[in-house]
Structure formats: C-alpha cells, structure tokens
Amino acid sequence: MAQATFMFLQNNDQSALTPTNNQIPPTDTSKNSDEINVLWYLLIVWRRKWLVLSVFFIILLGFGIKISMMSPIFKTTALIKIGKIRNEKIEENGNIKAFFSETVVLEKIADSLNLAEDINTASVAKMFTISEDNINKSEFLVISGNGETPSDALKVVQVVSEHLLGRHSVLFDNAKHIIDIEIDLLNRGREKTKQDIQLMKSEITQLDQEIKYYQSEVDKRSKIESDGQGRIVESYLDLLKDAKTNKQDKLTTIKNLEYDLMNFDITVLKLKYELGKDTYFTKVETAPVLPQFKIGPKRKQLAIQSGIVAIFVSLITSFVVEYLAHCKKNYSYKSN
C-alpha cells in the first residue's frame, strides 16, 4: 500500500492530488474518512517537502541567531524591613509599588544608574521588581534587580533601595515631627494644669481665711440683742456659706485637674514608649550580593519553542503555496 502510494505520488500529475474547488478533504466521521484526511495532508507536505524544510531551517536559523545574541541576565535581591510609627507601617506595600511606577521616579532611577537620557521608562521598570516575601511568608519587602552583569544587577537593587530609604526618611521625619508636637502640646497642657492646681490651692487658702473670719464674727454675736445684730449675723452666715460652697467647688475642680494631670502623664509615657519600641526606621534587613549564576536567557526552552513555531509556520506555508498553485492552475485551465 505504501509503495503504491509513493509511486502514485511520483508518477501522477500534481493536479491529481490537489483539491479542486469541488474537491475538499472528506468530512465523514468514519475511520476511513479520517485516514483519507490525514493522507491528503501528508501528500501535500510530501509534495512540498523542500519548501517545508527550507522554511523550517530559515526560521530556526533566525531564532537561533536572535537567541545567541541575547544578553545574559543576572538577578539579585534585598530584603527590606518597612519602618513603623506607633506600630503602623510608614507606608503600605501597595503605595510603595505605585510610587516606583511613576515616570518621575523611574527617571530618577535611570539617572542614578547613569543610563542613557533617552531610555524608555518602561525599560527601567523592567529592571527591578518590588513584591512581598511570599516564599517565606515574612513581613519583609523583596526588591529584585536584573542586569547584564552581576555588578549591574547589584547596582539596580542598591539604587532602588536607596530611593525607598530616602522616601521613607522624609515620611518618618514628618510623622516623628507630628508626634513631637503632640508630646510638646501634652507637656504644655500638663504644666498649665499644674499651674491651675496651684492657683486653686492658693484660692482655697484665701477662702479658709475668709471662712475663719466669718465664723469668728458669727461667734462674737452668738447672743443677739437686737434686730440689727440679727441682720449682721445673717449676712455673715450667708458669706460663710458662700465661702464654704466656693471652697468645695474648688476642691472638686482640683480633683478633676489632678485626674487630667495623671492622664497627661500616662499619655506622654505611652507615646514615649511607642516611640521607643513600636517606632523604627526602614532598613535593609538583608543586603544584596553579587549573583554568581545567570538566570537567563533560557536558551534550551527558547530553542524548543522556536522549533515548534518553525514547524507550524513551515506547514502552514506549504498549504498556502499548494492552494495558490491550485488556484493558478484552475485559472489557466478556465482561460484556455
């Protein structure tokens, strides 16, 4: 069967194997129909084998040249511990990523790396990545950098880290300044409260003297002999009552001020504690090092992918050429 097919392909005219406008590959769902379909395509490929091979090797050669010209890729990383202020991150990871996607920031990074002035910022963005530490599930931020040499990759990570530390230095100082102002206001309020307490105590001392005086005047007139003396005693009693009421109000005010003073102290101590323990600056936890091995390009994988593409394109080309040849022959036949 195979020998007969081969002889048929060699000895017959090409048009005998080329589908015409009314000859299309059978579409019957039977097993024989599937075999005929496959044979029909194989015959076309065999007829155009030199074209298939030529296109295949040309594409493969082109991909091979391109792959061989690809620059090596080295990668290194740094772990960054994001600083906190009163146990709150200086900046969330999402905001950090958004900041480093801004054109102005990418231009500054390019300038720090001494790259060409006309370099595309999109190319600069591809030189580094900022991500969470999903591998170790830690709170660290991972900054990765790529370069054609180990020193280039190291420089990228160092520059990006420096820009992040510089940004966080400003944010940290601003937040720290606000906290310092808050502590200063609390201390001023505390001093004002202490002064108010001292003033109240001085007024209470004055009221004690007045109470003592009014009481003595009332005691002198314990024996009332006339209506005039009664009215005088009554006025002293009113003054004595007002003085005692005023004293009690001031004693209550002092207690409230002393409570406020205690709250001032507690709040100031809490802020200082948070500044000492829960407030710290962003730092590089693990510094980047020179990478020893390149991570790309993955030439073997690219070669396999190139081969698949070359096979696909060469087969499609053979079918297209066969179809065009058939159309040309039909046109010539109808013309004659």
Coordinates of C-alpha atoms in Angstrom, one line a residue:
M1 CA 0.0 0.0 0.0
A2 CA 2.8 2.4 1.0
Q3 CA 4.8 1.6 -2.2
A4 CA 1.7 2.1 -4.3
T5 CA 1.0 5.4 -2.8
F6 CA 4.6 6.5 -3.3
M7 CA 4.6 5.5 -7.0
F8 CA 1.2 7.3 -7.3
L9 CA 2.7 10.5 -5.9
Q10 CA 5.8 10.3 -8.1
N11 CA 4.2 9.3 -11.4
N12 CA 1.0 11.3 -11.5
D13 CA 0.4 15.0 -12.2
Q14 CA 0.3 17.3 -9.2
S15 CA -3.2 18.3 -10.0
A16 CA -4.4 14.8 -9.4
L17 CA -3.5 15.2 -5.7
T18 CA -4.5 18.8 -5.4
P19 CA -8.0 19.5 -4.2
T20 CA -10.1 21.5 -6.6
N21 CA -12.9 23.8 -5.9
N22 CA -15.2 20.8 -5.7
Q23 CA -12.7 18.5 -4.1
I24 CA -12.3 19.1 -0.4
P25 CA -11.0 16.7 2.2
P26 CA -13.7 14.2 3.2
T27 CA -15.6 15.2 6.3
D28 CA -17.2 11.9 7.0
T29 CA -16.8 10.9 10.6
S30 CA -15.9 7.3 9.8
K31 CA -12.5 5.8 10.4
N32 CA -11.7 5.6 6.7
S33 CA -12.6 9.2 6.3
D34 CA -10.1 10.2 9.0
E35 CA -7.4 8.2 7.3
I36 CA -8.1 9.8 4.0
N37 CA -7.9 13.3 5.6
V38 CA -4.6 12.6 7.1
L39 CA -3.2 11.1 3.9
W40 CA -4.4 14.1 2.0
Y41 CA -2.5 16.5 4.2
L42 CA 0.6 14.2 4.3
L43 CA 0.7 14.1 0.5
I44 CA 0.7 17.9 0.3
V45 CA 3.5 18.1 2.9
W46 CA 5.5 15.4 0.9
R47 CA 5.0 17.3 -2.3
R48 CA 6.3 20.5 -0.7
K49 CA 8.9 18.8 1.4
W50 CA 11.7 21.0 0.2
L51 CA 9.7 24.1 0.8
V52 CA 8.8 22.9 4.3
L53 CA 12.4 22.1 5.1
S54 CA 13.6 25.4 3.7
V55 CA 11.1 27.5 5.7
F56 CA 11.7 25.4 8.8
F57 CA 15.5 25.9 8.7
I58 CA 15.3 29.5 7.8
I59 CA 13.0 30.3 10.8
L60 CA 15.1 28.1 13.0
L61 CA 18.3 29.8 11.9
G62 CA 16.7 33.3 12.5
F63 CA 15.6 32.3 16.0
G64 CA 19.0 30.8 16.7
I65 CA 20.8 33.9 15.7
K66 CA 18.4 36.0 17.9
I67 CA 18.8 33.7 20.9
S68 CA 22.6 33.7 20.6
M69 CA 22.6 37.5 20.6
M70 CA 20.6 37.7 23.8
S71 CA 22.5 39.3 26.7
P72 CA 22.9 37.2 29.9
I73 CA 20.6 38.1 32.8
F74 CA 21.8 38.2 36.4
K75 CA 19.5 38.7 39.3
T76 CA 20.0 39.6 43.0
T77 CA 17.6 40.6 45.8
A78 CA 17.4 42.6 49.0
L79 CA 15.0 42.2 51.9
I80 CA 13.7 45.5 53.3
K81 CA 12.0 45.8 56.7
I82 CA 9.5 48.6 56.4
G83 CA 9.7 51.0 59.3
K84 CA 6.8 51.7 61.7
I85 CA 5.5 54.7 63.6
R86 CA 3.5 53.8 66.7
N87 CA 3.2 50.2 65.4
E88 CA 1.8 51.4 62.0
K89 CA 3.8 51.0 58.8
I90 CA 5.4 54.1 57.4
E91 CA 3.9 53.1 54.0
E92 CA 1.9 50.2 52.8
N93 CA 3.4 47.9 50.1
G94 CA 0.7 48.9 47.6
N95 CA 1.7 52.6 47.9
I96 CA 5.4 51.7 47.5
K97 CA 4.7 49.8 44.3
A98 CA 2.6 52.7 42.9
F99 CA 5.4 55.2 43.8
F100 CA 8.0 53.2 41.9
S101 CA 5.8 53.0 38.8
E102 CA 5.7 56.8 38.5
T103 CA 7.6 58.2 35.5
V104 CA 9.4 60.8 37.6
V105 CA 10.7 58.2 40.0
L106 CA 11.8 55.9 37.1
E107 CA 13.6 58.8 35.5
K108 CA 15.5 59.4 38.8
I109 CA 16.4 55.8 39.0
A110 CA 17.7 55.9 35.4
D111 CA 19.8 58.9 36.2
S112 CA 21.2 57.2 39.3
L113 CA 22.2 54.2 37.2
N114 CA 23.8 56.5 34.6
L115 CA 21.6 55.2 31.8
A116 CA 21.0 56.9 28.5
E117 CA 18.9 60.1 28.8
D118 CA 16.5 58.9 26.1
I119 CA 15.9 55.5 27.6
N120 CA 12.3 54.4 27.9
T121 CA 11.0 54.4 31.4
A122 CA 9.2 51.2 30.7
S123 CA 12.6 49.6 30.2
V124 CA 13.7 50.9 33.5
A125 CA 10.7 49.5 35.2
K126 CA 11.6 46.0 33.8
M127 CA 14.9 46.2 35.5
F128 CA 13.5 45.6 39.0
T129 CA 10.5 44.3 40.9
I130 CA 9.1 45.0 44.3
S131 CA 7.0 42.3 45.9
E132 CA 6.0 40.7 49.2
D133 CA 8.0 37.8 50.6
N134 CA 5.5 35.2 49.6
I135 CA 8.1 32.4 49.8
N136 CA 8.9 32.8 53.5
K137 CA 5.6 34.5 54.4
S138 CA 7.5 37.2 56.2
E139 CA 6.8 40.9 56.6
F140 CA 9.8 41.8 54.5
L141 CA 9.6 43.6 51.2
V142 CA 11.6 42.0 48.4
I143 CA 13.4 44.2 45.9
S144 CA 14.9 42.2 43.0
G145 CA 17.1 43.7 40.3
N146 CA 18.2 42.4 36.9
G147 CA 21.3 43.2 34.9
E148 CA 23.6 42.0 32.1
T149 CA 26.4 41.6 34.6
P150 CA 26.4 40.8 38.3
S151 CA 27.5 44.3 39.2
D152 CA 24.7 45.8 37.1
A153 CA 22.1 43.7 39.0
L154 CA 23.6 44.7 42.3
K155 CA 23.6 48.4 41.4
V156 CA 19.9 48.3 40.4
V157 CA 18.9 46.8 43.8
Q158 CA 21.1 49.3 45.6
V159 CA 19.7 52.3 43.8
V160 CA 16.1 51.3 44.2
S161 CA 16.7 50.6 47.9
E162 CA 18.3 54.0 48.4
H163 CA 15.3 55.7 46.8
L164 CA 13.0 53.8 49.1
L165 CA 15.0 54.7 52.2
G166 CA 15.2 58.3 51.1
R167 CA 11.4 58.5 50.7
H168 CA 10.8 56.8 54.0
S169 CA 13.2 59.1 55.7
V170 CA 11.1 62.1 54.7
L171 CA 7.8 60.3 55.7
F172 CA 9.4 59.2 59.0
D173 CA 10.7 62.7 59.9
N174 CA 7.3 64.2 59.1
A175 CA 5.4 61.7 61.3
K176 CA 8.0 62.0 64.0
H177 CA 7.7 65.7 64.0
I178 CA 3.9 65.5 64.4
I179 CA 4.4 63.1 67.4
D180 CA 7.0 65.5 68.9
I181 CA 4.5 68.4 68.5
E182 CA 1.8 66.2 70.1
I183 CA 4.1 65.4 73.1
D184 CA 5.0 69.1 73.4
L185 CA 1.4 70.1 73.5
L186 CA 0.7 67.5 76.1
N187 CA 3.6 68.8 78.2
R188 CA 2.3 72.3 77.9
G189 CA -1.2 71.2 78.9
R190 CA 0.4 69.3 81.8
E191 CA 2.2 72.5 83.0
K192 CA -0.9 74.6 82.6
T193 CA -2.9 72.1 84.6
K194 CA -0.2 72.2 87.4
Q195 CA -0.4 76.0 87.4
D196 CA -4.2 75.8 87.6
I197 CA -4.0 73.4 90.6
Q198 CA -1.6 75.7 92.4
L199 CA -3.8 78.7 91.7
M200 CA -6.8 76.8 93.1
K201 CA -4.9 75.8 96.2
S202 CA -4.0 79.5 96.8
E203 CA -7.6 80.5 96.4
I204 CA -8.7 77.7 98.8
T205 CA -6.1 79.1 101.3
Q206 CA -7.7 82.5 100.9
L207 CA -11.2 81.0 101.3
D208 CA -10.0 79.2 104.5
Q209 CA -9.0 82.6 106.0
E210 CA -12.3 84.1 104.9
I211 CA -14.3 81.2 106.5
K212 CA -12.3 81.5 109.7
Y213 CA -13.0 85.2 109.8
Y214 CA -16.7 84.9 109.0
Q215 CA -17.0 82.1 111.6
S216 CA -15.4 84.3 114.3
E217 CA -17.7 87.2 113.5
V218 CA -20.7 84.9 113.9
D219 CA -19.3 83.5 117.2
K220 CA -18.9 87.1 118.5
R221 CA -22.6 87.7 118.0
S222 CA -23.9 84.4 119.5
K223 CA -26.2 86.4 121.7
I224 CA -28.4 88.6 119.5
E225 CA -29.8 91.5 121.4
S226 CA -31.4 93.5 118.5
D227 CA -32.7 93.2 115.0
G228 CA -29.6 95.0 113.6
Q229 CA -27.3 92.4 115.2
G230 CA -29.5 89.6 113.8
R231 CA -29.3 91.1 110.3
I232 CA -25.4 91.3 110.6
V233 CA -25.2 87.7 111.8
E234 CA -27.4 86.6 109.0
S235 CA -25.1 88.4 106.4
Y236 CA -22.0 86.7 107.9
L237 CA -23.7 83.4 107.8
D238 CA -24.5 83.9 104.1
L239 CA -20.9 84.9 103.4
L240 CA -19.7 81.8 105.4
K241 CA -22.0 79.6 103.4
D242 CA -20.9 81.0 100.0
A243 CA -17.2 80.7 101.1
K244 CA -17.6 77.0 102.0
T245 CA -19.5 76.3 98.8
N246 CA -16.9 78.0 96.8
K247 CA -14.2 76.1 98.6
Q248 CA -15.9 72.8 97.9
D249 CA -16.3 73.6 94.2
K250 CA -12.6 74.4 94.0
L251 CA -11.7 71.2 95.8
T252 CA -13.7 69.3 93.2
T253 CA -12.0 71.2 90.4
I254 CA -8.6 70.3 91.9
K255 CA -9.5 66.6 91.9
N256 CA -10.6 66.9 88.2
L257 CA -7.4 68.7 87.3
E258 CA -5.3 66.1 89.2
Y259 CA -7.1 63.4 87.2
D260 CA -6.3 65.3 84.0
L261 CA -2.7 65.7 85.1
M262 CA -2.4 61.9 85.6
N263 CA -3.9 61.4 82.1
F264 CA -1.3 63.7 80.7
D265 CA 1.5 61.7 82.3
I266 CA 0.0 58.4 81.1
T267 CA -0.4 59.7 77.6
V268 CA 3.1 61.1 77.4
L269 CA 4.6 57.9 78.8
K270 CA 2.6 55.9 76.3
L271 CA 3.8 58.0 73.4
K272 CA 7.4 57.8 74.5
Y273 CA 7.0 54.0 74.9
E274 CA 5.6 53.7 71.4
L275 CA 8.4 55.8 70.0
G276 CA 11.0 53.7 71.8
K277 CA 9.5 50.2 70.9
D278 CA 7.0 50.5 68.1
T279 CA 8.6 53.2 66.1
Y280 CA 11.7 52.5 64.0
F281 CA 13.1 53.5 60.6
T282 CA 13.0 51.4 57.4
K283 CA 16.2 49.4 57.0
V284 CA 17.8 46.9 54.7
E285 CA 17.4 43.6 56.6
T286 CA 19.4 41.5 54.0
A287 CA 21.7 43.4 51.7
P288 CA 22.0 42.3 48.0
V289 CA 25.1 40.4 47.0
L290 CA 26.8 39.8 43.6
P291 CA 25.0 37.0 41.9
Q292 CA 27.2 34.0 40.9
F293 CA 25.0 32.5 38.2
K294 CA 22.9 33.9 35.4
I295 CA 19.1 33.2 35.3
G296 CA 18.7 33.7 31.6
P297 CA 18.1 33.6 28.8
K298 CA 16.8 30.0 29.0
R299 CA 18.2 29.0 25.6
K300 CA 17.1 25.4 25.7
Q301 CA 13.5 26.4 26.4
L302 CA 13.6 29.1 23.7
A303 CA 15.1 26.7 21.2
I304 CA 12.2 24.2 21.8
Q305 CA 9.7 26.9 21.4
S306 CA 11.4 28.2 18.2
G307 CA 11.3 24.7 16.8
I308 CA 7.6 24.4 17.4
V309 CA 6.9 27.7 15.8
A310 CA 9.1 26.8 12.8
I311 CA 7.3 23.5 12.2
F312 CA 3.9 25.2 12.5
V313 CA 4.8 28.1 10.1
S314 CA 6.5 25.8 7.5
L315 CA 3.5 23.5 7.4
I316 CA 1.1 26.5 7.0
T317 CA 3.4 27.8 4.3
S318 CA 3.2 24.6 2.3
F319 CA -0.6 24.5 2.5
V320 CA -0.8 28.1 1.4
V321 CA 1.6 27.6 -1.6
E322 CA -0.3 24.5 -2.6
Y323 CA -3.6 26.4 -2.5
L324 CA -2.1 29.2 -4.6
A325 CA -0.7 26.8 -7.1
H326 CA -4.1 25.1 -7.4
C327 CA -5.9 28.5 -7.9
K328 CA -3.4 29.4 -10.6
K329 CA -3.8 26.2 -12.5
N330 CA -7.6 26.5 -12.3
Y331 CA -7.4 30.0 -13.7
S332 CA -5.2 28.9 -16.5
Y333 CA -7.5 26.0 -17.3
K334 CA -10.6 28.2 -17.5
S335 CA -8.7 30.7 -19.6
N336 CA -7.9 28.1 -22.2

